[in-house]
Amino acid sequence: MLTGERRQGLALISPTLLYSLLMLAAPLIMVLTFSFWTQNYLELDTTLTLDNYREAWSKPIYSTLIFRSLKISLIVTLVTVVLAFPIAYYLSFHVKQRKALWLFLITVPFWTSYLLRVFLWKVILGYNGVLNTALKGLGIIEEPLTFLLYNANAVVLTLAHAWAPFAILPIFVALEKIDRSLLEAAEDLGDGPVRRFFRITLPLAMPGVVASTLIVLIPTVGDFITPKLVGGTDGLMIANMIQIQFGKANNAPLGAALALSSMLIVASISAVIFLLGKRFGGKVQ
Amino acid sequence: MTTPLPKPIIDLTGITKSFGTFQALKGINATINEGEFFSLLGPSGCGKTTLLRMIAGFESPTDGTIVIAGQDMAGVPANRRPTNMVFQSYAIFPHLSVADNVGYGLKTRKLPKAEIAREVDQALQMVDLGGLGSRAAHELSGGQRQRVALARALVMKPKVVLLDEPLSALDKKLRDQMQVELRQLQQRLGITFILVTHDQEEALTMSDRIAVMFDGRIAQLATPEELYRRPVDRRVASFIGVMNFLDARATGRMNGHLALDIPALGSIELPSAQVPEGLELRNLETIGIRPEMLTILFEGSEQTEHVARGEVTGTAYYGDMTYYSVRLPGHSEDVTISMRNTAGRSIVPPGSEVPVGWGADSIVLFQ
């Protein structure tokens, strides 16, 4: 039997629950179903088969793409989180006044669309871009640098910039929650600043670090705009291939199998990161 | 029996501290002795916590010197001082077990694991937490957290243990129990304890000496008994226990005695031993007398030196004691008189006229 309170709770969440079921679970089930079907030119063969998965897991092109995606995302995540930590730390420990203003400023990049920001990097890194022109004008280089744009580095740079606020905020919140007297206690018990950081600050900030890592890692693996615009050919990622399968290649079932495969891989990597973070962070309540 | 000369462990000289334009400490001079239980007592904002944090090394004085165990502490960071602190919030590391919390500092000292385990065990035994080492920090009660914080400080074998209002978060009963335990522990170990508190009862029951602080200055530094019996000024007198203040006037000095006219009680002569040094007779306007030094005389009560007459205006019954408000002639405010309740003596109802007994030796004069 449902008690009155529980019934009320269910009634309150049910619109949202229905909406998310519709918008999240339904597409997922569709993709899952598709992945077991076969595309015959214009018709779909709805006999259940594992052929799509066989192709996805055996053809070298797909594994190359997924490995590259993972590599780029992991580098992006590492760069983003490592760069975000000092900013969050500074904000939390050294900004005494106008903290809100700082947080506000960090969100400024969001005021323009994601696409515009990617284009902006094209303008900065391009052959006749801001960086090359400036370096040439200063006489440091004679020919424009070509390794700046249309490769994996450009993807890393663009993504790391785009996701920085998402990484800063969870770490900032975790650092804010640390009781400052714990740091004093560690110092009182003989720790210098470095030891104290690794024994108290970092373990207690771990929930924030793990959250940042997952927030950056999961979406970047699936990103397809940035690699398409600044990645060139050797910067393409798995999501681009999925897009192609659903679009030009007209092979939605294979695209679905690729999407679910990469989802599975990302999910397992996330689980590992989560567990590692938990272990390092100890029994944080 | 001769008591050995007290050896100073902490010397505070001319300490001031300014936060912007606010002066938190305005010249603190004090010496704290080895093995002493020393309390900094005062209302919030008097600078006592700032002073404690300075001794610990978390704040540095704007001016003045702190010497601990013969060494000037200027520029010595908190992690290199022979002091350990019990924080008001206890500051138990939430991600570590009880044993790891207590052994935290020993690990920094790079002691072998087996030795750390042994020391931690001993320290936990000492605070009656034996066997709880593997507990997680969040599984502890408030009292247990307090003991862990204490063990964590004691295990470092510091020269001085600093306690920042360590009992304020505990309920009354546990607080009373911990007062006794802390005092016993300190006496057994012989380590100097410096306690910051705003609770005068806590300071009185635990301390060897107390520095009463107001507005960034030490108003009086004395033993609990001296502080209670001979408070130097009205502020100290009213902060420590209850004090009745009565108007008074000095009428002259005669052969070693001070003649006083106290309208509410009568005229008396005080032996000069009772007169604080440097007292300006012209400035004398008020005297103090503690509630337990005034007695309502019942039939068959012991006679007192002097008797005044008063009228009971109110009573407050505390079980073992009854507090009477009594109006004395020539005094606008009621005085408080505390009487121990004894068998067969009923409480005097308000409105009754009563004789109030008192003695000249209980009169307190202020500088």
XYZ file of C-alpha atoms in Angstrom:
652
model
C 0.000 0.000 0.000
C 1.169 3.508 -0.769
C 1.090 5.889 2.129
C -0.306 9.347 1.570
C 3.111 10.929 1.626
C 4.567 8.523 -0.918
C 1.577 8.959 -3.179
C 2.024 12.695 -2.999
C 5.720 12.339 -3.806
C 5.013 10.147 -6.807
C 2.363 12.562 -8.030
C 4.878 15.372 -7.786
C 7.621 13.647 -9.765
C 5.430 11.855 -12.285
C 5.242 14.618 -14.944
C 9.020 14.939 -14.958
C 9.443 11.202 -14.782
C 7.137 10.641 -17.742
C 8.862 13.351 -19.706
C 12.338 11.943 -19.092
C 11.139 8.422 -19.853
C 9.773 9.679 -23.119
C 12.774 11.746 -24.068
C 15.534 9.516 -22.741
C 14.407 5.945 -22.437
C 12.315 5.808 -25.608
C 15.106 6.914 -27.993
C 17.494 4.591 -26.194
C 15.162 1.649 -26.692
C 14.743 2.629 -30.327
C 18.493 2.715 -30.859
C 18.808 -0.600 -29.051
C 16.151 -2.168 -31.284
C 17.693 -0.730 -34.437
C 21.049 -2.195 -33.557
C 19.643 -5.711 -33.889
C 18.053 -5.052 -37.288
C 19.550 -4.867 -40.766
C 19.350 -2.153 -43.380
C 18.593 -3.349 -46.918
C 18.842 -0.169 -48.925
C 15.497 1.448 -48.330
C 13.916 -1.245 -46.216
C 14.647 -2.436 -42.743
C 14.954 -6.157 -42.154
C 13.558 -6.639 -38.684
C 14.960 -10.115 -38.109
C 17.067 -9.959 -34.957
C 20.789 -10.339 -35.627
C 24.156 -9.575 -33.983
C 25.820 -8.834 -37.340
C 26.038 -5.083 -36.688
C 27.920 -5.668 -33.445
C 30.183 -8.186 -35.171
C 31.054 -5.555 -37.756
C 31.444 -2.801 -35.216
C 33.835 -4.823 -33.052
C 35.854 -6.443 -35.860
C 36.504 -3.818 -38.546
C 39.739 -1.916 -37.790
C 38.307 1.466 -38.837
C 35.814 1.439 -36.005
C 38.229 0.334 -33.319
C 40.719 2.942 -34.544
C 38.062 5.602 -34.276
C 36.861 4.538 -30.847
C 40.426 4.346 -29.533
C 41.185 7.759 -30.947
C 37.994 9.140 -29.413
C 38.885 7.680 -26.044
C 42.450 8.953 -26.309
C 41.367 12.471 -27.234
C 38.660 12.534 -24.547
C 40.988 11.241 -21.870
C 43.593 13.846 -22.814
C 40.912 16.549 -22.884
C 39.651 15.389 -19.507
C 43.110 15.281 -18.002
C 44.044 18.704 -19.373
C 40.709 20.227 -18.354
C 40.655 18.835 -14.829
C 44.332 19.543 -14.175
C 43.888 23.129 -15.358
C 40.541 23.538 -13.620
C 41.820 22.437 -10.220
C 44.156 25.403 -9.612
C 41.469 27.831 -10.737
C 38.905 26.253 -8.424
C 41.489 26.155 -5.632
C 42.356 29.800 -6.086
C 38.684 30.726 -6.139
C 37.900 28.767 -3.023
C 40.938 29.524 -0.894
C 42.292 32.862 -2.022
C 39.392 34.915 -3.330
C 37.952 36.530 -0.235
C 35.626 39.100 -1.749
C 33.472 38.997 -4.846
C 33.462 35.221 -5.143
C 30.133 35.457 -6.922
C 31.595 37.835 -9.492
C 34.402 35.386 -10.247
C 31.955 32.533 -10.690
C 29.898 34.742 -12.943
C 32.952 35.541 -15.061
C 33.752 31.863 -15.426
C 30.385 31.325 -17.053
C 30.928 34.152 -19.573
C 32.010 31.755 -22.388
C 28.533 30.207 -22.219
C 27.027 33.433 -23.416
C 27.949 32.577 -26.968
C 26.894 29.374 -28.658
C 29.116 26.339 -28.616
C 29.399 26.481 -32.389
C 30.605 30.073 -32.310
C 33.270 29.212 -29.779
C 34.538 26.395 -31.986
C 34.654 28.778 -34.936
C 36.517 31.232 -32.771
C 39.280 28.688 -32.295
C 39.360 28.239 -36.068
C 39.929 31.964 -36.387
C 42.670 31.894 -33.780
C 44.470 28.775 -34.979
C 43.886 29.035 -38.750
C 46.481 29.400 -41.527
C 45.874 33.133 -41.695
C 44.547 33.155 -38.156
C 45.206 35.441 -35.226
C 48.065 33.411 -33.821
C 49.940 32.952 -37.082
C 49.531 36.591 -38.090
C 50.732 37.766 -34.716
C 53.773 35.501 -34.718
C 54.603 36.561 -38.265
C 54.154 40.200 -37.412
C 56.540 39.797 -34.483
C 59.038 38.168 -36.810
C 59.157 34.959 -34.789
C 58.079 32.790 -37.739
C 58.270 33.316 -41.496
C 55.748 30.786 -42.740
C 52.417 30.216 -40.974
C 52.412 27.211 -38.652
C 50.265 24.411 -40.045
C 50.231 22.051 -37.091
C 47.861 24.325 -35.192
C 44.608 23.448 -36.885
C 42.967 20.356 -38.357
C 44.416 17.698 -36.106
C 43.854 16.035 -32.762
C 45.700 18.822 -30.874
C 43.208 21.378 -32.076
C 40.367 19.120 -30.915
C 41.939 18.805 -27.469
C 42.480 22.537 -27.179
C 38.983 23.453 -28.300
C 37.246 20.878 -26.136
C 39.337 21.660 -23.063
C 38.386 25.310 -23.364
C 34.723 24.561 -23.932
C 34.426 22.247 -20.952
C 36.571 24.168 -18.459
C 33.655 25.767 -16.543
C 32.011 22.360 -16.140
C 35.193 21.100 -14.555
C 35.848 24.151 -12.389
C 32.461 24.344 -10.727
C 32.217 20.825 -9.168
C 35.794 21.050 -7.894
C 35.088 24.512 -6.499
C 32.019 23.238 -4.665
C 33.960 20.299 -3.219
C 36.749 22.608 -2.043
C 34.270 25.054 -0.535
C 32.805 22.254 1.532
C 36.131 21.437 3.191
C 36.090 22.639 6.794
C 39.067 24.972 7.056
C 39.819 23.827 10.576
C 40.728 20.415 9.085
C 43.568 22.109 7.229
C 44.671 23.873 10.369
C 44.516 20.587 12.263
C 46.748 18.930 9.663
C 49.219 21.782 9.916
C 49.047 21.661 13.698
C 49.931 17.957 13.551
C 53.113 18.698 11.628
C 52.194 18.764 7.949
C 53.671 21.364 5.647
C 51.516 22.781 2.832
C 52.404 20.082 0.286
C 51.809 17.088 2.527
C 48.635 18.666 3.799
C 47.386 19.113 0.251
C 47.875 15.468 -0.628
C 46.600 14.079 2.673
C 43.604 16.326 3.313
C 42.675 18.768 0.566
C 42.901 16.450 -2.425
C 41.174 13.408 -0.848
C 38.353 15.618 0.397
C 38.057 17.318 -3.002
C 37.942 13.923 -4.711
C 34.147 13.796 -5.136
C 34.417 17.061 -7.075
C 37.364 15.839 -9.133
C 35.525 12.624 -10.031
C 32.408 14.578 -10.930
C 34.438 16.932 -13.146
C 36.203 14.029 -14.816
C 32.948 12.283 -15.657
C 31.199 15.485 -16.711
C 33.984 16.214 -19.203
C 34.815 12.675 -20.308
C 31.373 11.335 -21.114
C 30.145 14.076 -23.460
C 33.516 14.645 -25.156
C 33.764 11.023 -26.294
C 30.539 11.569 -28.183
C 31.327 15.039 -29.489
C 31.137 15.385 -33.278
C 31.010 19.141 -33.959
C 34.482 19.996 -32.736
C 36.283 17.141 -34.528
C 34.383 17.918 -37.678
C 35.247 21.622 -37.621
C 38.805 21.653 -36.299
C 39.861 18.000 -36.366
C 40.760 17.499 -40.009
C 40.965 13.885 -41.087
C 43.142 12.531 -38.294
C 41.019 14.303 -35.712
C 37.777 12.532 -36.591
C 36.130 10.648 -33.763
C 33.641 7.823 -33.348
C 30.668 10.163 -33.159
C 31.448 11.427 -36.649
C 31.267 7.852 -37.899
C 27.972 7.282 -36.099
C 26.616 10.425 -37.685
C 27.748 9.199 -41.101
C 26.090 5.813 -40.590
C 22.788 7.406 -39.635
C 23.099 9.923 -42.469
C 25.034 9.559 -45.675
C 25.836 5.871 -45.342
C 22.201 5.127 -44.628
C 23.017 2.315 -42.264
C 21.205 3.233 -39.069
C 21.474 -0.270 -37.538
C 25.283 -0.183 -37.760
C 25.259 3.373 -36.418
C 23.105 2.182 -33.525
C 25.442 -0.703 -32.790
C 28.432 1.677 -32.823
C 26.627 4.120 -30.540
C 25.702 1.441 -28.017
C 29.185 -0.062 -28.129
C 30.841 3.251 -27.374
C 28.254 3.925 -24.669
C 29.143 0.615 -23.052
C 32.860 1.382 -23.194
C 32.422 4.894 -21.785
C 30.160 3.552 -19.041
C 32.733 0.999 -17.942
C 35.536 3.560 -17.976
C 33.354 5.908 -15.910
C 32.668 3.140 -13.416
C 36.390 2.501 -13.040
C 37.086 6.215 -12.514
C 34.276 6.436 -9.982
C 35.609 3.481 -7.999
C 39.193 4.748 -8.122
C 38.066 8.145 -6.882
C 36.130 6.546 -4.078
C 39.130 4.524 -3.002
C 41.479 7.494 -3.054
C 38.967 9.778 -1.378
C 38.457 7.275 1.448
C 35.249 7.050 3.388
C 34.021 10.556 2.751
C 30.530 11.078 4.044
C 56.646 21.066 52.194
C 58.148 23.360 49.604
C 56.650 23.769 46.191
C 59.218 23.870 43.416
C 59.552 27.203 41.675
C 57.254 27.309 38.669
C 59.166 27.024 35.397
C 57.790 29.231 32.638
C 56.912 27.424 29.411
C 55.249 30.278 27.530
C 56.145 33.933 27.715
C 53.868 36.465 26.091
C 55.291 39.977 25.909
C 53.517 43.068 24.650
C 51.314 41.220 22.183
C 49.019 43.257 20.002
C 46.946 42.257 17.008
C 45.120 44.496 14.584
C 42.684 43.398 11.912
C 42.458 46.493 9.760
C 41.376 49.244 12.104
C 40.057 46.816 14.707
C 42.440 46.097 17.548
C 41.758 42.550 18.722
C 44.589 42.474 21.257
C 45.945 45.556 22.978
C 49.085 44.496 24.756
C 49.052 41.091 26.386
C 51.717 40.166 28.918
C 51.569 36.828 30.643
C 53.706 33.916 31.688
C 52.334 30.403 31.642
C 54.120 27.791 33.686
C 55.058 24.218 32.975
C 52.398 21.709 33.983
C 49.845 24.397 34.572
C 46.178 24.345 33.594
C 45.771 27.873 32.331
C 42.507 29.370 31.123
C 41.764 32.361 28.949
C 38.306 33.424 30.045
C 36.202 36.164 28.589
C 33.114 37.048 26.602
C 33.088 36.442 22.860
C 35.124 38.994 20.970
C 37.539 39.636 23.829
C 40.490 38.273 21.852
C 41.018 35.014 23.747
C 40.727 32.781 20.685
C 42.998 35.064 18.672
C 45.587 34.787 21.414
C 45.322 30.995 21.464
C 45.619 30.818 17.675
C 48.725 32.963 17.922
C 50.323 30.557 20.355
C 49.419 27.722 17.952
C 50.921 29.631 15.028
C 47.777 30.236 12.966
C 47.977 33.979 13.458
C 50.982 36.169 13.954
C 51.034 39.073 16.376
C 51.171 42.591 14.942
C 53.617 43.368 17.696
C 55.158 41.563 20.654
C 56.899 38.240 21.160
C 55.783 34.725 21.950
C 58.402 32.508 23.531
C 57.634 28.819 23.925
C 60.081 26.615 25.809
C 62.790 29.232 25.488
C 62.427 29.663 21.751
C 61.102 32.798 20.067
C 58.216 31.701 17.863
C 58.410 34.605 15.402
C 58.386 33.076 11.921
C 57.950 29.515 13.195
C 54.967 27.967 11.378
C 52.291 25.994 13.217
C 53.651 22.660 12.014
C 56.982 23.291 13.729
C 55.703 24.402 17.117
C 55.705 22.196 20.222
C 51.988 22.798 20.648
C 48.944 20.810 19.609
C 45.413 22.006 19.469
C 41.979 20.605 20.203
C 39.702 22.548 17.875
C 36.275 23.811 18.820
C 34.772 21.831 15.930
C 37.203 18.975 16.805
C 38.331 18.966 13.132
C 38.226 15.171 12.893
C 39.371 14.166 9.396
C 36.208 12.727 7.872
C 37.967 10.456 5.378
C 40.114 8.692 7.960
C 39.372 6.137 10.651
C 39.719 6.964 14.326
C 43.148 5.305 14.472
C 44.345 7.158 11.355
C 43.109 10.405 12.828
C 45.012 9.853 16.055
C 48.102 8.577 14.238
C 48.049 11.401 11.681
C 50.843 13.427 13.218
C 52.982 10.391 14.018
C 52.835 9.403 10.363
C 54.166 12.840 9.459
C 57.038 12.151 11.846
C 57.688 8.987 9.845
C 57.595 6.637 12.842
C 57.527 2.918 12.045
C 54.034 1.492 11.584
C 54.165 -0.796 14.603
C 55.179 2.073 16.855
C 52.411 4.296 15.520
C 49.876 1.535 16.183
C 51.137 1.138 19.734
C 51.120 4.860 20.501
C 47.654 5.256 18.974
C 46.353 2.385 21.089
C 47.782 3.945 24.220
C 46.338 7.341 23.410
C 42.906 5.857 22.741
C 43.073 3.945 26.046
C 43.950 7.186 27.778
C 40.751 8.857 26.589
C 38.631 5.709 27.182
C 38.189 4.927 23.501
C 40.138 1.659 23.541
C 39.037 -0.665 20.747
C 37.344 2.018 18.666
C 40.343 2.602 16.408
C 38.789 1.074 13.325
C 35.614 3.139 13.545
C 34.953 5.683 10.824
C 34.921 9.278 11.949
C 31.239 9.754 11.171
C 30.222 6.855 13.395
C 31.251 8.755 16.534
C 29.110 10.698 18.974
C 29.952 14.265 19.924
C 31.659 13.208 23.141
C 33.682 10.558 21.328
C 34.780 13.043 18.680
C 35.992 15.308 21.423
C 38.028 12.437 22.902
C 39.509 11.587 19.499
C 40.572 15.212 19.052
C 42.162 15.115 22.496
C 43.947 11.813 21.828
C 45.200 13.147 18.506
C 46.799 16.098 20.291
C 48.154 14.125 23.267
C 49.733 11.381 21.166
C 52.140 14.011 19.789
C 53.468 14.522 23.343
C 53.420 18.299 22.940
C 54.837 20.710 25.476
C 51.548 22.585 25.457
C 48.021 21.443 24.597
C 45.754 24.217 23.358
C 42.008 23.759 23.817
C 39.621 26.066 21.979
C 36.258 25.849 23.769
C 36.456 22.060 23.624
C 33.361 21.408 25.708
C 30.992 23.981 24.265
C 29.335 21.540 21.852
C 28.559 18.939 24.516
C 25.424 18.732 26.620
C 25.551 19.831 30.243
C 25.975 16.431 31.838
C 28.729 15.288 29.492
C 30.408 18.666 29.863
C 30.551 18.344 33.642
C 31.988 14.862 33.324
C 34.579 15.951 30.756
C 35.645 18.872 32.951
C 36.635 16.448 35.670
C 38.270 14.025 33.235
C 40.237 16.704 31.430
C 41.531 18.077 34.704
C 42.543 14.629 35.968
C 44.220 13.774 32.679
C 46.159 17.016 32.696
C 47.337 16.471 36.247
C 48.354 12.883 35.526
C 50.324 13.824 32.399
C 51.761 17.034 33.795
C 51.444 18.728 30.382
C 50.586 22.413 30.198
C 46.996 22.940 29.060
C 45.737 26.273 27.816
C 41.980 26.436 27.670
C 39.911 29.091 25.950
C 36.400 29.376 27.333
C 33.600 31.827 27.886
C 32.155 29.640 30.630
C 33.315 30.964 33.994
C 32.272 27.804 35.817
C 34.381 25.702 33.453
C 37.375 27.942 34.025
C 36.932 27.968 37.804
C 36.624 24.197 38.194
C 39.494 23.221 35.908
C 42.185 25.871 36.063
C 45.262 26.514 38.134
C 45.230 30.088 36.940
C 42.828 32.134 34.865
C 43.395 35.202 32.729
C 40.135 37.126 32.469
C 40.076 39.086 29.239
C 37.957 42.026 28.130
C 38.348 44.016 24.919
C 41.769 42.670 24.021
C 43.311 43.116 27.448
C 43.874 40.867 30.441
C 41.774 42.401 33.189
C 43.000 40.027 35.874
C 45.312 37.036 36.010
C 44.898 35.002 39.161
C 43.976 31.667 40.717
C 40.266 30.788 40.628
C 39.903 31.446 44.342
C 41.598 34.822 44.204
C 39.575 35.749 41.162
C 36.339 34.928 42.928
C 37.234 36.488 46.245
C 39.195 39.495 45.082
C 38.077 40.536 41.611
C 39.965 43.688 40.656
C 37.068 45.541 39.084
C 33.322 45.464 38.640
C 33.547 43.855 35.228
C 35.556 40.892 36.463
C 33.357 40.652 39.538
C 30.162 40.403 37.539
C 31.657 38.046 34.954
C 32.801 35.548 37.584
C 29.774 34.357 39.530
C 27.126 36.696 40.899
C 28.059 39.869 42.724
C 25.919 42.400 44.541
C 27.123 45.943 44.067
C 26.288 48.461 46.773
C 26.938 52.178 46.919
C 29.626 53.105 49.407
C 31.763 56.031 50.492
C 35.102 56.125 52.258
C 34.882 58.333 55.291
C 38.507 58.149 56.377
C 41.483 56.118 57.468
C 42.122 55.490 61.135
C 44.897 53.467 62.746
C 45.246 50.990 59.924
C 41.558 50.752 59.242
C 39.444 52.114 56.434
C 36.132 53.578 57.516
C 33.347 52.924 55.036
C 29.801 54.136 54.907
C 27.524 51.716 53.077
C 24.015 53.157 53.176
C 22.320 49.798 52.597
C 24.246 47.974 55.314
C 25.656 50.541 57.719
C 29.057 51.955 58.644
C 32.044 49.687 59.145
C 35.781 49.671 59.438
C 37.862 47.434 57.225
C 41.367 46.261 58.120
C 43.811 47.688 55.595
C 44.858 44.178 54.528
C 41.511 44.012 52.768
C 42.117 47.239 50.869
C 43.724 46.702 47.463
C 46.972 48.521 46.865
C 46.742 51.754 44.992
C 43.079 52.244 45.770
C 42.118 55.891 45.431
C 39.735 56.566 48.268
C 38.225 59.494 46.435
C 37.146 57.193 43.592
C 35.525 54.646 45.854
C 31.837 54.514 45.011
C 30.916 50.873 45.049
C 31.647 47.781 47.070
C 30.791 44.208 46.208
C 29.435 41.349 48.266
C 28.723 37.819 47.056
C 25.199 36.344 47.503
C 26.479 33.564 49.771
C 28.172 36.107 52.054
C 24.808 37.572 52.962
C 22.604 35.419 55.168
C 18.988 35.584 56.070
C 18.997 34.990 59.798
C 16.532 32.446 61.069
C 15.782 31.723 64.653
C 18.673 29.796 66.064
C 21.021 30.759 63.192
C 24.609 31.500 64.028
C 25.165 35.120 64.891
C 26.920 37.299 62.347
C 29.136 40.324 62.801
C 26.599 42.766 61.428
C 22.870 42.667 60.832
C 20.811 44.772 58.433
C 17.104 44.652 57.803
C 15.531 43.889 54.456
C 12.364 42.773 52.761
C 12.097 39.658 50.601
C 10.762 40.598 47.168
C 11.169 37.328 45.325
C 12.527 33.792 45.547
C 14.010 31.314 43.100
C 14.183 27.716 44.237
C 17.109 25.623 42.882
C 16.697 22.454 44.935
C 19.855 22.645 46.999
C 19.782 26.430 47.134
C 17.241 29.194 47.241
C 18.038 32.582 45.787
C 16.266 35.467 47.475
C 15.849 38.940 46.102
C 15.943 41.262 49.060
C 15.347 44.993 49.212
C 17.628 46.807 51.582
C 16.795 50.314 52.816
C 18.665 53.041 50.944
C 19.456 50.860 47.949
C 17.452 50.988 44.761
C 18.297 47.551 43.361
C 17.438 44.345 45.133
C 20.390 42.295 46.336
C 20.624 38.576 45.756
C 21.114 36.294 48.730
C 21.748 32.597 48.286
C 20.800 30.255 51.085
C 21.506 26.557 51.351
C 18.258 24.706 51.899
C 18.321 22.646 55.066
C 15.874 20.173 56.528
C 12.945 21.711 58.333
C 13.552 25.223 57.070
C 10.837 26.562 54.836
C 11.273 29.212 52.199
C 10.609 32.720 53.325
C 7.675 34.093 51.341
C 7.992 37.419 49.496
C 6.890 40.388 51.566
C 8.492 39.107 54.745
C 10.728 41.392 56.727
C 14.004 39.584 57.451
C 17.258 40.260 59.284
C 20.239 40.026 56.877
C 23.540 39.033 58.416
C 26.940 39.870 56.931
C 30.589 40.228 57.850
C 33.068 42.975 57.092
C 35.605 40.451 55.762
C 33.324 39.616 52.848
C 33.301 43.173 51.512
C 35.156 43.425 48.177
C 36.749 46.725 47.172
C 37.613 47.488 43.553
C 40.492 49.430 42.141
